mmCIF file of C-alpha atoms and ligand atoms in Angstrom:
data_model
loop_
_atom_site.group_PDB
_atom_site.id
_atom_site.type_symbol
_atom_site.label_atom_id
_atom_site.label_comp_id
_atom_site.label_asym_id
_atom_site.label_seq_id
_atom_site.Cartn_x
_atom_site.Cartn_y
_atom_site.Cartn_z
ATOM 1 C CA MET A 6 9.929 -150.078 -52.992
ATOM 2 C CA ASN A 7 6.170 -149.991 -53.368
ATOM 3 C CA LYS A 8 4.403 -152.807 -51.554
ATOM 4 C CA LYS A 9 1.838 -153.417 -54.236
ATOM 5 C CA ASP A 10 4.513 -153.981 -56.909
ATOM 6 C CA MET A 11 5.861 -156.970 -55.023
ATOM 7 C CA LYS A 12 4.131 -160.273 -54.424
ATOM 8 C CA LYS A 13 6.631 -162.973 -55.156
ATOM 9 C CA VAL A 14 10.359 -162.324 -55.102
ATOM 10 C CA VAL A 15 13.520 -164.170 -55.994
ATOM 11 C CA LEU A 16 16.471 -163.448 -53.703
ATOM 12 C CA ALA A 17 20.164 -163.872 -54.549
ATOM 13 C CA TYR A 18 20.929 -165.846 -51.398
ATOM 14 C CA SER A 19 24.461 -166.342 -50.082
ATOM 15 C CA GLY A 20 23.571 -167.857 -46.728
ATOM 16 C CA GLY A 21 25.312 -165.018 -44.898
ATOM 17 C CA LEU A 22 23.924 -162.625 -42.317
ATOM 18 C CA ASP A 23 22.574 -160.007 -44.738
ATOM 19 C CA THR A 24 20.640 -162.270 -47.045
ATOM 20 C CA SER A 25 19.321 -164.471 -44.219
ATOM 21 C CA VAL A 26 17.924 -161.424 -42.435
ATOM 22 C CA ILE A 27 16.550 -160.120 -45.735
ATOM 23 C CA VAL A 28 14.360 -163.230 -46.156
ATOM 24 C CA HIS A 29 12.641 -162.633 -42.834
ATOM 25 C CA TRP A 30 12.509 -158.849 -43.171
ATOM 26 C CA LEU A 31 10.869 -159.040 -46.602
ATOM 27 C CA LYS A 32 8.140 -161.344 -45.373
ATOM 28 C CA LYS A 33 7.529 -159.251 -42.282
ATOM 29 C CA ASN A 34 7.473 -155.846 -43.955
ATOM 30 C CA TYR A 35 6.091 -156.683 -47.375
ATOM 31 C CA GLY A 36 4.214 -159.922 -46.820
ATOM 32 C CA VAL A 37 5.790 -161.438 -49.919
ATOM 33 C CA GLU A 38 6.729 -164.972 -50.823
ATOM 34 C CA VAL A 39 10.522 -165.326 -50.924
ATOM 35 C CA LEU A 40 12.291 -167.836 -53.178
ATOM 36 C CA CYS A 41 16.059 -168.136 -52.738
ATOM 37 C CA PHE A 42 18.720 -168.838 -55.339
ATOM 38 C CA SER A 43 22.358 -169.737 -54.661
ATOM 39 C CA GLY A 44 25.031 -170.533 -57.188
ATOM 40 C CA ASP A 45 28.024 -172.751 -56.491
ATOM 41 C CA MET A 46 30.842 -170.686 -57.960
ATOM 42 C CA GLY A 47 33.571 -172.670 -56.241
ATOM 43 C CA GLN A 48 33.356 -170.851 -52.911
ATOM 44 C CA GLU A 49 34.229 -174.128 -51.142
ATOM 45 C CA GLU A 50 31.398 -173.833 -48.648
ATOM 46 C CA ASN A 51 29.021 -176.488 -47.490
ATOM 47 C CA LEU A 52 26.081 -175.314 -49.552
ATOM 48 C CA SER A 53 23.662 -177.876 -48.141
ATOM 49 C CA ALA A 54 23.981 -176.079 -44.805
ATOM 50 C CA LEU A 55 22.358 -173.128 -46.510
ATOM 51 C CA GLU A 56 19.114 -174.985 -46.688
ATOM 52 C CA ASN A 57 18.383 -174.957 -42.955
ATOM 53 C CA ARG A 58 19.126 -171.308 -42.699
ATOM 54 C CA ALA A 59 17.038 -170.259 -45.695
ATOM 55 C CA TYR A 60 13.964 -172.209 -44.599
ATOM 56 C CA ALA A 61 14.339 -171.171 -40.953
ATOM 57 C CA ALA A 62 14.429 -167.551 -42.090
ATOM 58 C CA GLY A 63 11.144 -168.108 -43.918
ATOM 59 C CA ALA A 64 12.030 -168.931 -47.521
ATOM 60 C CA SER A 65 9.453 -170.971 -49.389
ATOM 61 C CA LYS A 66 12.063 -172.476 -51.698
ATOM 62 C CA LEU A 67 15.840 -172.671 -52.111
ATOM 63 C CA ILE A 68 17.630 -173.656 -55.282
ATOM 64 C CA VAL A 69 21.377 -174.318 -55.243
ATOM 65 C CA GLU A 70 22.842 -174.638 -58.708
ATOM 66 C CA ASP A 71 26.349 -175.864 -59.503
ATOM 67 C CA LEU A 72 27.618 -173.200 -61.899
ATOM 68 C CA ARG A 73 31.320 -174.001 -61.665
ATOM 69 C CA SER A 74 31.728 -175.575 -65.055
ATOM 70 C CA ASP A 75 29.825 -172.847 -66.881
ATOM 71 C CA PHE A 76 31.767 -170.244 -64.888
ATOM 72 C CA ALA A 77 35.142 -171.780 -65.743
ATOM 73 C CA LYS A 78 34.403 -172.301 -69.415
ATOM 74 C CA ASN A 79 32.464 -169.200 -70.362
ATOM 75 C CA TYR A 80 33.622 -166.566 -67.896
ATOM 76 C CA ILE A 81 37.043 -167.457 -66.505
ATOM 77 C CA MET A 82 38.473 -168.689 -69.833
ATOM 78 C CA PRO A 83 37.903 -165.571 -71.927
ATOM 79 C CA SER A 84 39.121 -163.436 -69.045
ATOM 80 C CA MET A 85 42.259 -165.548 -68.602
ATOM 81 C CA GLN A 86 42.929 -165.621 -72.350
ATOM 82 C CA LEU A 87 42.573 -161.844 -72.461
ATOM 83 C CA HIS A 88 44.882 -161.583 -69.418
ATOM 84 C CA ALA A 89 42.278 -159.347 -67.810
ATOM 85 C CA LEU A 90 43.488 -157.641 -64.643
ATOM 86 C CA TYR A 91 41.565 -154.601 -63.420
ATOM 87 C CA GLU A 92 43.969 -151.717 -62.786
ATOM 88 C CA GLY A 93 46.745 -154.112 -63.686
ATOM 89 C CA GLN A 94 46.256 -156.395 -60.674
ATOM 90 C CA TYR A 95 42.795 -157.739 -59.819
ATOM 91 C CA ASP A 96 41.737 -160.855 -61.756
ATOM 92 C CA LEU A 97 37.996 -160.007 -61.469
ATOM 93 C CA ALA A 98 37.175 -163.147 -59.461
ATOM 94 C CA THR A 99 34.053 -161.564 -57.948
ATOM 95 C CA ALA A 100 33.110 -159.407 -60.921
ATOM 96 C CA LEU A 101 32.982 -162.400 -63.273
ATOM 97 C CA THR A 102 30.524 -164.317 -61.080
ATOM 98 C CA ARG A 103 27.874 -161.602 -60.928
ATOM 99 C CA PRO A 104 26.530 -161.665 -64.507
ATOM 100 C CA LEU A 105 26.269 -165.461 -64.404
ATOM 101 C CA ILE A 106 24.383 -165.443 -61.096
ATOM 102 C CA ALA A 107 22.172 -162.603 -62.320
ATOM 103 C CA GLU A 108 21.361 -164.483 -65.519
ATOM 104 C CA ARG A 109 20.246 -167.511 -63.504
ATOM 105 C CA LEU A 110 18.228 -165.283 -61.185
ATOM 106 C CA VAL A 111 16.333 -163.947 -64.174
ATOM 107 C CA ASP A 112 15.654 -167.477 -65.474
ATOM 108 C CA PHE A 113 14.489 -168.559 -62.033
ATOM 109 C CA ALA A 114 12.237 -165.498 -61.653
ATOM 110 C CA LYS A 115 10.628 -166.186 -65.036
ATOM 111 C CA LYS A 116 10.100 -169.850 -64.263
ATOM 112 C CA GLU A 117 8.505 -169.076 -60.919
ATOM 113 C CA LYS A 118 6.566 -166.072 -62.246
ATOM 114 C CA ALA A 119 8.182 -163.810 -59.668
ATOM 115 C CA ASP A 120 7.830 -160.052 -60.181
ATOM 116 C CA THR A 121 10.952 -158.849 -58.358
ATOM 117 C CA ILE A 122 14.594 -159.779 -57.893
ATOM 118 C CA VAL A 123 16.134 -158.875 -54.550
ATOM 119 C CA HIS A 124 19.850 -158.709 -53.790
ATOM 120 C CA GLY A 125 21.829 -158.038 -50.624
ATOM 121 C CA CYS A 126 24.444 -155.655 -52.044
ATOM 122 C CA THR A 127 25.245 -152.371 -50.369
ATOM 123 C CA GLY A 128 24.891 -149.005 -52.067
ATOM 124 C CA LYS A 129 28.652 -148.442 -51.919
ATOM 125 C CA GLY A 130 29.864 -151.393 -53.913
ATOM 126 C CA ASN A 131 30.325 -152.609 -57.446
ATOM 127 C CA ASP A 132 28.198 -155.721 -57.153
ATOM 128 C CA GLN A 133 24.864 -153.865 -57.119
ATOM 129 C CA VAL A 134 25.880 -152.398 -60.479
ATOM 130 C CA ARG A 135 26.763 -155.797 -61.936
ATOM 131 C CA PHE A 136 23.560 -157.462 -60.734
ATOM 132 C CA GLU A 137 21.190 -154.709 -61.745
ATOM 133 C CA THR A 138 22.750 -153.936 -65.114
ATOM 134 C CA THR A 139 22.596 -157.612 -66.039
ATOM 135 C CA ILE A 140 19.050 -158.178 -64.775
ATOM 136 C CA HIS A 141 17.669 -155.238 -66.689
ATOM 137 C CA ALA A 142 19.690 -156.007 -69.815
ATOM 138 C CA LEU A 143 18.058 -159.443 -69.825
ATOM 139 C CA ASP A 144 14.556 -158.518 -68.672
ATOM 140 C CA ALA A 145 13.553 -154.904 -68.229
ATOM 141 C CA SER A 146 10.129 -155.865 -66.868
ATOM 142 C CA LEU A 147 11.480 -157.228 -63.582
ATOM 143 C CA ASN A 148 11.549 -155.021 -60.471
ATOM 144 C CA ILE A 149 14.781 -154.888 -58.533
ATOM 145 C CA PHE A 150 14.940 -154.279 -54.801
ATOM 146 C CA ALA A 151 18.049 -153.788 -52.636
ATOM 147 C CA PRO A 152 16.897 -153.615 -48.978
ATOM 148 C CA VAL A 153 20.393 -152.963 -47.595
ATOM 149 C CA ARG A 154 20.430 -149.584 -49.355
ATOM 150 C CA GLU A 155 17.400 -148.378 -47.444
ATOM 151 C CA TRP A 156 16.522 -150.450 -44.393
ATOM 152 C CA GLU A 157 16.794 -149.507 -40.734
ATOM 153 C CA LEU A 158 19.245 -152.341 -39.946
ATOM 154 C CA ASN A 159 22.164 -150.170 -40.948
ATOM 155 C CA THR A 160 24.853 -151.747 -38.759
ATOM 156 C CA ARG A 161 26.020 -155.314 -38.447
ATOM 157 C CA GLU A 162 25.085 -155.277 -34.753
ATOM 158 C CA LYS A 163 21.487 -154.333 -35.567
ATOM 159 C CA GLU A 164 21.300 -157.184 -38.052
ATOM 160 C CA VAL A 165 22.644 -159.678 -35.521
ATOM 161 C CA GLU A 166 20.102 -158.400 -32.995
ATOM 162 C CA TYR A 167 17.298 -158.788 -35.547
ATOM 163 C CA ALA A 168 18.418 -162.334 -36.358
ATOM 164 C CA LYS A 169 18.473 -163.269 -32.664
ATOM 165 C CA GLU A 170 15.065 -161.772 -31.960
ATOM 166 C CA ASN A 171 13.545 -163.617 -34.883
ATOM 167 C CA LYS A 172 15.374 -166.894 -34.336
ATOM 168 C CA ILE A 173 17.201 -166.857 -37.661
ATOM 169 C CA PRO A 174 20.096 -169.302 -37.344
ATOM 170 C CA ILE A 175 23.166 -167.362 -38.386
ATOM 171 C CA ASN A 176 26.812 -168.142 -38.194
ATOM 172 C CA VAL A 177 28.029 -165.117 -36.310
ATOM 173 C CA ASP A 178 31.597 -165.349 -35.482
ATOM 174 C CA LYS A 179 32.839 -162.242 -33.679
ATOM 175 C CA LYS A 180 36.268 -162.796 -35.163
ATOM 176 C CA LYS A 181 34.905 -162.693 -38.681
ATOM 177 C CA ILE A 182 35.426 -159.021 -39.188
ATOM 178 C CA TYR A 183 36.356 -159.360 -42.826
ATOM 179 C CA SER A 184 34.041 -159.278 -45.771
ATOM 180 C CA ILE A 185 35.145 -162.204 -47.888
ATOM 181 C CA ASP A 186 33.982 -163.211 -51.326
ATOM 182 C CA ARG A 187 35.288 -166.418 -52.814
ATOM 183 C CA SER A 188 35.014 -168.170 -56.150
ATOM 184 C CA LEU A 189 37.035 -170.648 -58.145
ATOM 185 C CA TRP A 190 39.012 -167.757 -59.639
ATOM 186 C CA GLY A 191 40.039 -166.223 -56.322
ATOM 187 C CA ILE A 192 39.225 -164.578 -53.018
ATOM 188 C CA ALA A 193 38.576 -160.956 -52.101
ATOM 189 C CA VAL A 194 39.072 -159.788 -48.526
ATOM 190 C CA GLU A 195 37.969 -156.384 -47.283
ATOM 191 C CA CYS A 196 37.200 -154.495 -44.016
ATOM 192 C CA GLY A 197 38.602 -154.878 -40.506
ATOM 193 C CA VAL A 198 42.234 -153.783 -40.114
ATOM 194 C CA LEU A 199 42.520 -153.594 -43.903
ATOM 195 C CA GLU A 200 40.426 -150.409 -43.957
ATOM 196 C CA ASP A 201 43.558 -148.485 -43.002
ATOM 197 C CA PRO A 202 45.712 -148.690 -46.138
ATOM 198 C CA TRP A 203 48.853 -148.332 -44.004
ATOM 199 C CA ASN A 204 48.147 -151.536 -42.024
ATOM 200 C CA GLU A 205 49.921 -154.659 -43.171
ATOM 201 C CA PRO A 206 47.423 -157.514 -43.672
ATOM 202 C CA THR A 207 47.458 -159.707 -40.569
ATOM 203 C CA ASP A 208 47.933 -163.496 -40.596
ATOM 204 C CA ASP A 209 44.196 -164.173 -40.381
ATOM 205 C CA THR A 210 43.644 -162.538 -43.778
ATOM 206 C CA TYR A 211 45.471 -165.431 -45.476
ATOM 207 C CA ILE A 212 43.164 -168.183 -46.707
ATOM 208 C CA THR A 213 44.588 -170.174 -49.624
ATOM 209 C CA VAL A 214 47.956 -168.499 -50.126
ATOM 210 C CA LYS A 215 50.791 -169.241 -47.717
ATOM 211 C CA LYS A 216 52.667 -166.402 -46.106
ATOM 212 C CA LEU A 217 56.086 -166.074 -47.736
ATOM 213 C CA GLU A 218 57.736 -166.940 -44.430
ATOM 214 C CA ASP A 219 55.845 -170.255 -44.377
ATOM 215 C CA ALA A 220 56.221 -171.193 -48.055
ATOM 216 C CA PRO A 221 58.552 -174.150 -48.801
ATOM 217 C CA GLY A 222 62.265 -173.409 -48.952
ATOM 218 C CA SER A 223 62.781 -175.236 -52.230
ATOM 219 C CA PRO A 224 61.169 -174.549 -55.616
ATOM 220 C CA GLU A 225 58.577 -176.656 -57.401
ATOM 221 C CA TYR A 226 58.472 -177.001 -61.170
ATOM 222 C CA ILE A 227 55.164 -177.309 -62.996
ATOM 223 C CA GLU A 228 54.201 -177.750 -66.641
ATOM 224 C CA ILE A 229 50.918 -176.463 -68.031
ATOM 225 C CA THR A 230 49.704 -177.609 -71.442
ATOM 226 C CA PHE A 231 47.216 -175.496 -73.389
ATOM 227 C CA GLU A 232 45.059 -176.498 -76.344
ATOM 228 C CA ASN A 233 43.537 -173.620 -78.311
ATOM 229 C CA GLY A 234 44.111 -171.384 -75.311
ATOM 230 C CA VAL A 235 42.523 -173.718 -72.761
ATOM 231 C CA PRO A 236 44.681 -175.405 -70.112
ATOM 232 C CA ILE A 237 44.101 -179.139 -70.401
ATOM 233 C CA LYS A 238 47.059 -180.734 -68.631
ATOM 234 C CA LEU A 239 49.056 -180.116 -65.515
ATOM 235 C CA ASN A 240 52.372 -181.963 -65.305
ATOM 236 C CA ASP A 241 51.270 -184.180 -68.185
ATOM 237 C CA LYS A 242 48.094 -185.277 -66.418
ATOM 238 C CA LYS A 243 44.739 -184.439 -68.028
ATOM 239 C CA TYR A 244 42.256 -182.452 -65.969
ATOM 240 C CA GLU A 245 38.749 -181.121 -66.301
ATOM 241 C CA LEU A 246 38.982 -177.323 -66.310
ATOM 242 C CA VAL A 247 37.399 -176.828 -62.870
ATOM 243 C CA ASP A 248 39.726 -179.407 -61.303
ATOM 244 C CA LEU A 249 42.790 -177.977 -62.980
ATOM 245 C CA ILE A 250 42.041 -174.521 -61.590
ATOM 246 C CA LYS A 251 41.405 -175.986 -58.131
ATOM 247 C CA GLU A 252 44.670 -177.926 -58.244
ATOM 248 C CA LEU A 253 46.634 -174.852 -59.317
ATOM 249 C CA ASN A 254 45.064 -172.815 -56.522
ATOM 250 C CA LYS A 255 46.442 -175.414 -54.157
ATOM 251 C CA ILE A 256 49.952 -175.801 -55.620
ATOM 252 C CA ALA A 257 50.630 -172.132 -56.332
ATOM 253 C CA GLY A 258 48.978 -171.100 -53.043
ATOM 254 C CA LEU A 259 51.342 -173.375 -51.152
ATOM 255 C CA HIS A 260 54.277 -171.452 -52.644
ATOM 256 C CA GLY A 261 52.837 -168.095 -51.648
ATOM 257 C CA VAL A 262 51.960 -167.155 -55.217
ATOM 258 C CA GLY A 263 49.045 -164.855 -56.086
ATOM 259 C CA ARG A 264 48.622 -162.403 -53.267
ATOM 260 C CA VAL A 265 47.627 -158.834 -54.240
ATOM 261 C CA ASP A 266 47.244 -155.846 -51.932
ATOM 262 C CA MET A 267 45.871 -152.839 -53.750
ATOM 263 C CA ILE A 268 43.959 -149.595 -53.591
ATOM 264 C CA GLU A 269 41.188 -149.935 -56.134
ATOM 265 C CA ASN A 270 38.905 -147.429 -57.848
ATOM 266 C CA ARG A 271 35.346 -148.630 -57.456
ATOM 267 C CA LEU A 272 32.828 -147.813 -60.126
ATOM 268 C CA ILE A 273 30.692 -145.728 -57.774
ATOM 269 C CA GLY A 274 33.594 -143.371 -57.130
ATOM 270 C CA VAL A 275 35.241 -144.389 -53.860
ATOM 271 C CA LYS A 276 38.600 -146.005 -53.398
ATOM 272 C CA SER A 277 38.851 -149.218 -51.435
ATOM 273 C CA ARG A 278 41.706 -151.285 -50.080
ATOM 274 C CA GLU A 279 41.488 -154.870 -51.281
ATOM 275 C CA VAL A 280 43.474 -157.973 -50.567
ATOM 276 C CA TYR A 281 43.124 -160.699 -53.166
ATOM 277 C CA GLU A 282 44.250 -164.296 -53.334
ATOM 278 C CA MET A 283 44.473 -165.526 -56.898
ATOM 279 C CA PRO A 284 47.087 -168.294 -57.143
ATOM 280 C CA ALA A 285 45.686 -170.201 -60.138
ATOM 281 C CA ALA A 286 44.848 -166.986 -61.983
ATOM 282 C CA THR A 287 48.344 -165.598 -61.490
ATOM 283 C CA VAL A 288 49.991 -168.724 -62.847
ATOM 284 C CA LEU A 289 47.552 -169.323 -65.712
ATOM 285 C CA ILE A 290 47.502 -165.747 -66.993
ATOM 286 C CA LYS A 291 51.287 -165.618 -66.943
ATOM 287 C CA ALA A 292 51.707 -168.999 -68.640
ATOM 288 C CA HIS A 293 49.082 -168.277 -71.288
ATOM 289 C CA LYS A 294 50.582 -164.882 -72.084
ATOM 290 C CA ASP A 295 53.984 -166.468 -72.453
ATOM 291 C CA LEU A 296 52.676 -169.115 -74.839
ATOM 292 C CA GLU A 297 51.057 -166.405 -76.956
ATOM 293 C CA SER A 298 54.420 -164.647 -77.168
ATOM 294 C CA LEU A 299 55.724 -167.783 -78.870
ATOM 295 C CA VAL A 300 52.879 -168.325 -81.356
ATOM 296 C CA PHE A 301 51.554 -164.803 -82.060
ATOM 297 C CA ASP A 302 53.054 -162.271 -84.406
ATOM 298 C CA ARG A 303 53.958 -158.887 -82.989
ATOM 299 C CA GLU A 304 50.822 -156.995 -84.067
ATOM 300 C CA MET A 305 48.472 -159.632 -82.613
ATOM 301 C CA MET A 306 50.279 -159.457 -79.303
ATOM 302 C CA HIS A 307 50.226 -155.699 -79.132
ATOM 303 C CA TYR A 308 46.591 -155.418 -80.167
ATOM 304 C CA LYS A 309 45.506 -157.929 -77.546
ATOM 305 C CA GLU A 310 47.154 -155.836 -74.856
ATOM 306 C CA VAL A 311 44.795 -152.982 -75.708
ATOM 307 C CA LEU A 312 41.755 -155.267 -75.586
ATOM 308 C CA SER A 313 42.901 -156.695 -72.295
ATOM 309 C CA ILE A 314 42.574 -153.348 -70.517
ATOM 310 C CA LYS A 315 39.174 -152.655 -72.081
ATOM 311 C CA PHE A 316 37.844 -156.120 -71.289
ATOM 312 C CA ALA A 317 38.857 -155.803 -67.619
ATOM 313 C CA GLU A 318 36.931 -152.522 -67.407
ATOM 314 C CA VAL A 319 33.893 -153.962 -69.145
ATOM 315 C CA VAL A 320 33.752 -156.871 -66.661
ATOM 316 C CA TYR A 321 34.429 -154.656 -63.656
ATOM 317 C CA TYR A 322 31.701 -152.221 -64.707
ATOM 318 C CA GLY A 323 29.091 -154.980 -64.977
ATOM 319 C CA LEU A 324 28.784 -154.719 -68.767
ATOM 320 C CA TRP A 325 28.855 -158.457 -69.518
ATOM 321 C CA PHE A 326 25.619 -158.641 -71.472
ATOM 322 C CA THR A 327 26.606 -155.992 -74.000
ATOM 323 C CA SER A 328 27.728 -156.105 -77.595
ATOM 324 C CA LEU A 329 31.132 -154.688 -76.641
ATOM 325 C CA ARG A 330 31.839 -157.661 -74.357
ATOM 326 C CA GLU A 331 30.479 -160.137 -76.898
ATOM 327 C CA SER A 332 32.611 -158.630 -79.652
ATOM 328 C CA ILE A 333 35.813 -158.657 -77.622
ATOM 329 C CA VAL A 334 35.201 -162.303 -76.713
ATOM 330 C CA ALA A 335 34.521 -163.163 -80.378
ATOM 331 C CA PHE A 336 37.846 -161.589 -81.338
ATOM 332 C CA ASN A 337 39.568 -163.430 -78.520
ATOM 333 C CA ASN A 338 38.059 -166.778 -79.497
ATOM 334 C CA ALA A 339 39.300 -166.369 -83.053
ATOM 335 C CA SER A 340 42.767 -165.524 -81.733
ATOM 336 C CA GLN A 341 43.157 -168.783 -79.788
ATOM 337 C CA LYS A 342 43.445 -171.083 -82.811
ATOM 338 C CA TYR A 343 47.201 -171.623 -82.491
ATOM 339 C CA VAL A 344 47.590 -171.151 -78.745
ATOM 340 C CA THR A 345 48.581 -174.753 -78.196
ATOM 341 C CA GLY A 346 51.708 -175.823 -76.369
ATOM 342 C CA THR A 347 53.362 -176.257 -72.984
ATOM 343 C CA VAL A 348 54.815 -173.768 -70.527
ATOM 344 C CA ARG A 349 57.184 -174.686 -67.725
ATOM 345 C CA MET A 350 57.249 -172.671 -64.523
ATOM 346 C CA LYS A 351 59.117 -172.542 -61.280
ATOM 347 C CA LEU A 352 57.172 -171.694 -58.128
ATOM 348 C CA TYR A 353 59.172 -170.362 -55.251
ATOM 349 C CA LYS A 354 58.436 -168.035 -52.313
ATOM 350 C CA GLY A 355 55.705 -165.992 -53.967
ATOM 351 C CA ASN A 356 57.216 -166.071 -57.448
ATOM 352 C CA ALA A 357 55.905 -167.901 -60.477
ATOM 353 C CA THR A 358 58.725 -167.704 -62.987
ATOM 354 C CA ILE A 359 58.533 -168.932 -66.564
ATOM 355 C CA VAL A 360 61.516 -171.142 -67.322
ATOM 356 C CA GLY A 361 60.553 -172.765 -70.633
ATOM 357 C CA ARG A 362 57.941 -172.965 -73.406
ATOM 358 C CA LYS A 363 57.312 -175.052 -76.540
ATOM 359 C CA SER A 364 54.649 -175.321 -79.249
ATOM 360 C CA GLU A 365 54.099 -176.987 -82.593
ATOM 361 C CA TYR A 366 53.027 -173.507 -83.781
ATOM 362 C CA SER A 367 56.078 -171.746 -82.397
ATOM 363 C CA LEU A 368 57.151 -168.810 -84.587
ATOM 364 C CA TYR A 369 60.546 -168.772 -82.919
ATOM 365 C CA LYS A 370 63.138 -169.831 -85.480
ATOM 366 C CA ASN A 371 66.618 -170.373 -84.171
ATOM 367 C CA GLU A 372 68.146 -170.276 -87.656
ATOM 368 C CA LEU A 373 66.798 -166.734 -88.063
ATOM 369 C CA VAL A 374 67.896 -165.310 -84.743
ATOM 370 C CA THR A 375 71.170 -167.128 -84.053
ATOM 371 C CA TYR A 376 74.576 -165.507 -84.271
ATOM 372 C CA ALA A 377 76.184 -168.930 -84.446
ATOM 373 C CA ASP A 378 76.610 -171.403 -87.298
ATOM 374 C CA GLY A 379 73.483 -172.218 -89.318
ATOM 375 C CA ASP A 380 72.352 -168.591 -89.631
ATOM 376 C CA ILE A 381 70.017 -168.171 -92.654
ATOM 377 C CA PHE A 382 69.074 -164.517 -92.060
ATOM 378 C CA ASP A 383 70.207 -162.350 -94.982
ATOM 379 C CA GLN A 384 71.518 -159.233 -93.264
ATOM 380 C CA THR A 385 72.054 -157.411 -96.552
ATOM 381 C CA LEU A 386 68.258 -157.059 -96.876
ATOM 382 C CA SER A 387 68.149 -154.847 -93.795
ATOM 383 C CA LYS A 388 69.657 -151.916 -95.632
ATOM 384 C CA GLY A 389 66.676 -151.663 -98.022
ATOM 385 C CA PHE A 390 64.237 -152.146 -95.171
ATOM 386 C CA LEU A 391 65.849 -149.347 -93.204
ATOM 387 C CA ASP A 392 65.947 -146.960 -96.167
ATOM 388 C CA LEU A 393 62.157 -147.187 -96.402
ATOM 389 C CA TRP A 394 61.389 -147.490 -92.674
ATOM 390 C CA SER A 395 63.299 -144.338 -91.824
ATOM 391 C CA LEU A 396 62.192 -142.386 -94.917
ATOM 392 C CA PRO A 397 59.311 -140.406 -93.293
ATOM 393 C CA TYR A 398 61.507 -139.389 -90.356
ATOM 394 C CA LYS A 399 64.369 -138.469 -92.633
ATOM 395 C CA VAL A 400 62.053 -136.180 -94.622
ATOM 396 C CA ALA A 401 60.569 -134.660 -91.453
ATOM 397 C CA GLY A 402 64.030 -134.030 -90.026
ATOM 398 C CA GLN A 403 65.188 -132.299 -93.173
ATOM 399 C CA VAL A 404 62.053 -130.101 -93.529
ATOM 400 C CA ARG A 405 62.052 -128.993 -89.895
ATOM 401 C CA LYS A 406 65.759 -128.240 -89.768
ATOM 402 C CA ASN A 407 65.381 -125.691 -92.583
ATOM 403 C CA LYS A 408 62.571 -123.817 -90.789
HETATM 404 N N1 LIG B 516 36.394 -155.142 -55.126
HETATM 405 C C1 LIG B 516 36.087 -156.364 -55.788
HETATM 406 C C2 LIG B 516 35.062 -156.161 -56.860
HETATM 407 O O1 LIG B 516 34.365 -155.203 -56.826
HETATM 408 C C3 LIG B 516 35.728 -157.471 -54.854
HETATM 409 C C4 LIG B 516 34.492 -157.306 -54.039
HETATM 410 C C5 LIG B 516 34.342 -158.492 -53.184
HETATM 411 N N2 LIG B 516 33.363 -158.427 -52.192
HETATM 412 C C6 LIG B 516 33.569 -158.707 -50.876
HETATM 413 N N3 LIG B 516 32.548 -158.827 -50.133
HETATM 414 N N4 LIG B 516 34.744 -158.858 -50.368
HETATM 415 O O2 LIG B 516 34.939 -156.963 -57.739
#
């Protein structure tokens, strides 16, 4: 990065080792003014403690914004309603936060007339892609700088040393060998023993989800009520969206639900081993999908499955502020009109099993499907249907047999 291009920067500040060192390092090496931005995404951390650290490291300002409600409503909801799971498993808990944080960084930079946005992502990860693609989609005139990709502090030990030398108060816990990212939608754990894909995750990798051995020995039933695709009640009690997700993280986590251990294809080409905790996401996606099976016709259901895979890729690849993402969400929003009803589930030892569902828009008609008394289905009509349905295959079979 050229020194003369940078005078005032906005830093995506997490309060961790990397970004705390970055504040000091930027001032020392570039003589710039550093303004820090943190978003509360539901990481359940004491964010006021960030303040001391940011100012001690040399920041001239720190803004902490509560983004949980916006995150739940505008990012988690469409993703949940589209049942988005990257490579069939990961609920995108980290990936969904990045465009929202990046959008606020851009607003903050404009307001403060900063010329550059700085982030603490490594050159090996997905998050750099999500931040930078969003920032430049929203404002191409801003510079972006990622010190971790090029600085001399290329090991954790060197960073700790730098922090000590420069009296930056950091929370270095030798036992904290994992890289953990947490939001309302879930937790991602990487590094340490997990870097060997053959190693079973150790007990200290569990945060919100109970180990199966420790989960209660008897099941718990829950009922989730949706209105136009949005969960509004849990066990008949109304909740704000953020609180409902928090509560489900607790209840499902207690029963060992929502743990994923996977090998994932990162966007930049390497594979990584990831352990995720996503109790609320697991339960909500499953319940919502089940309710749709009751109120959607077949073609809607099948078409949404295709969109689900594409949407997960779009989010994972950092393409939130694109017309493809906007269009998929517009389709999804239109589809949620009749997704109203209640789903009953049984949580037990890592399983979240659907045991019942009901809706005023249910397309399930017992009198059509029953083999008992009260059947109104006219089976004689099926002959005509089958004559026409099988016609193309009948013709093809006849033509090909003669060749
Ligand atoms: N692999 C996930 C993603 O790219 C999670 C990354 C989380 N970061 C972390 N520091 N653990 O979205």
